[in-house]
Amino acid sequence: SSGINAEYGEINIMVAERSLSRTGIGSEALMLMLSYAVTYLPQISKFSAKISNSNTASMRFFEKNSFKMISTSEIFQETTYELNVSDFNPLQLSITPYPF
């Protein structure tokens, strides 16, 4: 066994350009990545995101986009969020038009 759990996909997102923060581009990128994975990686049943406990903006972002908090690690100072593929509905993601 390779040790890889093909049923789980870990997802990370970063909008580094400050002028694009809070424009909806992160939610659109998330929707595109999840849609791709659901279409081309059918073995994945859950997506997870690990977020630093101090990054409340990212926590709100994933909560707003249907991810549920499942655990918090004080040792690693991070919180894990998950989204079951069966709960994925791209129409429910928090997409707003961005300015370009």
PDB file of C-alpha atoms in Angstrom:
ATOM      1  CA  SER A   1       0.000   0.000   0.000  1.00  0.00           C
ATOM      2  CA  SER A   2       1.265   3.465  -0.883  1.00  0.00           C
ATOM      3  CA  GLY A   3      -0.223   5.091   2.208  1.00  0.00           C
ATOM      4  CA  ILE A   4      -2.265   7.481   0.073  1.00  0.00           C
ATOM      5  CA  ASN A   5      -5.947   7.746   0.940  1.00  0.00           C
ATOM      6  CA  ALA A   6      -7.497   8.438  -2.447  1.00  0.00           C
ATOM      7  CA  GLU A   7     -10.911   9.045  -0.865  1.00  0.00           C
ATOM      8  CA  TYR A   8      -9.810  12.391   0.610  1.00  0.00           C
ATOM      9  CA  GLY A   9      -8.679  15.501  -1.180  1.00  0.00           C
ATOM     10  CA  GLU A  10      -7.003  18.330   0.714  1.00  0.00           C
ATOM     11  CA  ILE A  11      -7.686  21.756  -0.707  1.00  0.00           C
ATOM     12  CA  ASN A  12      -5.853  25.029  -0.150  1.00  0.00           C
ATOM     13  CA  ILE A  13      -6.598  28.435  -1.545  1.00  0.00           C
ATOM     14  CA  MET A  14      -4.740  31.723  -1.346  1.00  0.00           C
ATOM     15  CA  VAL A  15      -5.571  35.033  -2.975  1.00  0.00           C
ATOM     16  CA  ALA A  16      -2.217  36.789  -2.609  1.00  0.00           C
ATOM     17  CA  GLU A  17      -3.158  39.978  -4.450  1.00  0.00           C
ATOM     18  CA  ARG A  18      -4.705  42.164  -1.767  1.00  0.00           C
ATOM     19  CA  SER A  19      -6.814  44.141  -4.227  1.00  0.00           C
ATOM     20  CA  LEU A  20      -8.620  40.888  -5.119  1.00  0.00           C
ATOM     21  CA  SER A  21      -9.500  39.951  -1.537  1.00  0.00           C
ATOM     22  CA  ARG A  22     -13.235  39.788  -0.852  1.00  0.00           C
ATOM     23  CA  THR A  23     -14.100  40.017  -4.560  1.00  0.00           C
ATOM     24  CA  GLY A  24     -15.402  36.463  -5.017  1.00  0.00           C
ATOM     25  CA  ILE A  25     -12.401  35.200  -6.955  1.00  0.00           C
ATOM     26  CA  GLY A  26     -11.472  32.807  -4.112  1.00  0.00           C
ATOM     27  CA  SER A  27     -14.960  31.280  -4.082  1.00  0.00           C
ATOM     28  CA  GLU A  28     -14.901  30.932  -7.853  1.00  0.00           C
ATOM     29  CA  ALA A  29     -11.479  29.246  -7.747  1.00  0.00           C
ATOM     30  CA  LEU A  30     -12.747  26.902  -5.015  1.00  0.00           C
ATOM     31  CA  MET A  31     -15.829  26.002  -7.069  1.00  0.00           C
ATOM     32  CA  LEU A  32     -13.703  25.316 -10.154  1.00  0.00           C
ATOM     33  CA  MET A  33     -11.253  23.113  -8.227  1.00  0.00           C
ATOM     34  CA  LEU A  34     -14.025  21.167  -6.502  1.00  0.00           C
ATOM     35  CA  SER A  35     -15.968  20.755  -9.748  1.00  0.00           C
ATOM     36  CA  TYR A  36     -12.841  19.457 -11.499  1.00  0.00           C
ATOM     37  CA  ALA A  37     -12.120  16.987  -8.698  1.00  0.00           C
ATOM     38  CA  VAL A  38     -15.715  15.721  -8.555  1.00  0.00           C
ATOM     39  CA  THR A  39     -15.705  15.212 -12.334  1.00  0.00           C
ATOM     40  CA  TYR A  40     -12.238  13.726 -12.887  1.00  0.00           C
ATOM     41  CA  LEU A  41     -11.396  12.153  -9.510  1.00  0.00           C
ATOM     42  CA  PRO A  42     -14.584  10.226  -8.699  1.00  0.00           C
ATOM     43  CA  GLN A  43     -12.899   8.209  -5.930  1.00  0.00           C
ATOM     44  CA  ILE A  44     -12.757  11.322  -3.733  1.00  0.00           C
ATOM     45  CA  SER A  45     -15.591  11.370  -1.212  1.00  0.00           C
ATOM     46  CA  LYS A  46     -14.433  14.253   1.025  1.00  0.00           C
ATOM     47  CA  PHE A  47     -12.421  17.429   0.763  1.00  0.00           C
ATOM     48  CA  SER A  48     -10.572  18.869   3.724  1.00  0.00           C
ATOM     49  CA  ALA A  49      -8.907  22.186   4.460  1.00  0.00           C
ATOM     50  CA  LYS A  50      -6.475  22.729   7.336  1.00  0.00           C
ATOM     51  CA  ILE A  51      -6.400  26.317   8.527  1.00  0.00           C
ATOM     52  CA  SER A  52      -4.240  28.059  11.086  1.00  0.00           C
ATOM     53  CA  ASN A  53      -6.268  28.834  14.212  1.00  0.00           C
ATOM     54  CA  SER A  54      -5.292  32.485  13.849  1.00  0.00           C
ATOM     55  CA  ASN A  55      -6.672  32.764  10.288  1.00  0.00           C
ATOM     56  CA  THR A  56     -10.293  33.625  11.046  1.00  0.00           C
ATOM     57  CA  ALA A  57     -10.851  35.053   7.542  1.00  0.00           C
ATOM     58  CA  SER A  58     -10.054  31.663   5.976  1.00  0.00           C
ATOM     59  CA  MET A  59     -12.252  29.904   8.521  1.00  0.00           C
ATOM     60  CA  ARG A  60     -15.175  32.158   7.567  1.00  0.00           C
ATOM     61  CA  PHE A  61     -14.402  31.608   3.865  1.00  0.00           C
ATOM     62  CA  PHE A  62     -14.658  27.819   4.121  1.00  0.00           C
ATOM     63  CA  GLU A  63     -17.714  27.971   6.381  1.00  0.00           C
ATOM     64  CA  LYS A  64     -19.409  30.323   3.908  1.00  0.00           C
ATOM     65  CA  ASN A  65     -18.651  27.789   1.179  1.00  0.00           C
ATOM     66  CA  SER A  66     -20.361  24.833   2.923  1.00  0.00           C
ATOM     67  CA  PHE A  67     -17.331  23.303   4.690  1.00  0.00           C
ATOM     68  CA  LYS A  68     -17.951  22.130   8.263  1.00  0.00           C
ATOM     69  CA  MET A  69     -15.449  22.349  11.110  1.00  0.00           C
ATOM     70  CA  ILE A  70     -14.585  18.818  12.227  1.00  0.00           C
ATOM     71  CA  SER A  71     -11.580  19.227  14.539  1.00  0.00           C
ATOM     72  CA  THR A  72      -9.160  21.632  16.150  1.00  0.00           C
ATOM     73  CA  SER A  73      -5.587  20.781  17.082  1.00  0.00           C
ATOM     74  CA  GLU A  74      -4.019  22.858  19.815  1.00  0.00           C
ATOM     75  CA  ILE A  75      -0.678  21.118  19.196  1.00  0.00           C
ATOM     76  CA  PHE A  76      -0.557  22.117  15.516  1.00  0.00           C
ATOM     77  CA  GLN A  77      -2.605  25.278  16.053  1.00  0.00           C
ATOM     78  CA  GLU A  78      -4.922  24.432  13.165  1.00  0.00           C
ATOM     79  CA  THR A  79      -8.564  23.677  12.504  1.00  0.00           C
ATOM     80  CA  THR A  80      -9.748  21.124   9.951  1.00  0.00           C
ATOM     81  CA  TYR A  81     -12.825  21.728   7.811  1.00  0.00           C
ATOM     82  CA  GLU A  82     -14.475  19.118   5.580  1.00  0.00           C
ATOM     83  CA  LEU A  83     -16.953  18.980   2.748  1.00  0.00           C
ATOM     84  CA  ASN A  84     -18.553  15.686   1.715  1.00  0.00           C
ATOM     85  CA  VAL A  85     -18.823  15.300  -2.046  1.00  0.00           C
ATOM     86  CA  SER A  86     -22.469  14.327  -1.558  1.00  0.00           C
ATOM     87  CA  ASP A  87     -23.026  17.807  -0.056  1.00  0.00           C
ATOM     88  CA  PHE A  88     -21.230  19.635  -2.887  1.00  0.00           C
ATOM     89  CA  ASN A  89     -23.500  21.891  -4.882  1.00  0.00           C
ATOM     90  CA  PRO A  90     -21.638  24.500  -6.940  1.00  0.00           C
ATOM     91  CA  LEU A  91     -24.770  26.642  -7.044  1.00  0.00           C
ATOM     92  CA  GLN A  92     -24.635  27.061  -3.243  1.00  0.00           C
ATOM     93  CA  LEU A  93     -21.072  28.357  -3.147  1.00  0.00           C
ATOM     94  CA  SER A  94     -20.682  31.978  -2.235  1.00  0.00           C
ATOM     95  CA  ILE A  95     -19.775  33.441  -5.615  1.00  0.00           C
ATOM     96  CA  THR A  96     -19.959  37.152  -6.233  1.00  0.00           C
ATOM     97  CA  PRO A  97     -18.810  38.986  -9.368  1.00  0.00           C
ATOM     98  CA  TYR A  98     -15.279  40.312  -9.212  1.00  0.00           C
ATOM     99  CA  PRO A  99     -14.166  43.619 -10.757  1.00  0.00           C
ATOM    100  CA  PHE A 100     -12.468  42.532 -13.978  1.00  0.00           C
TER     101      PHE A 100
END
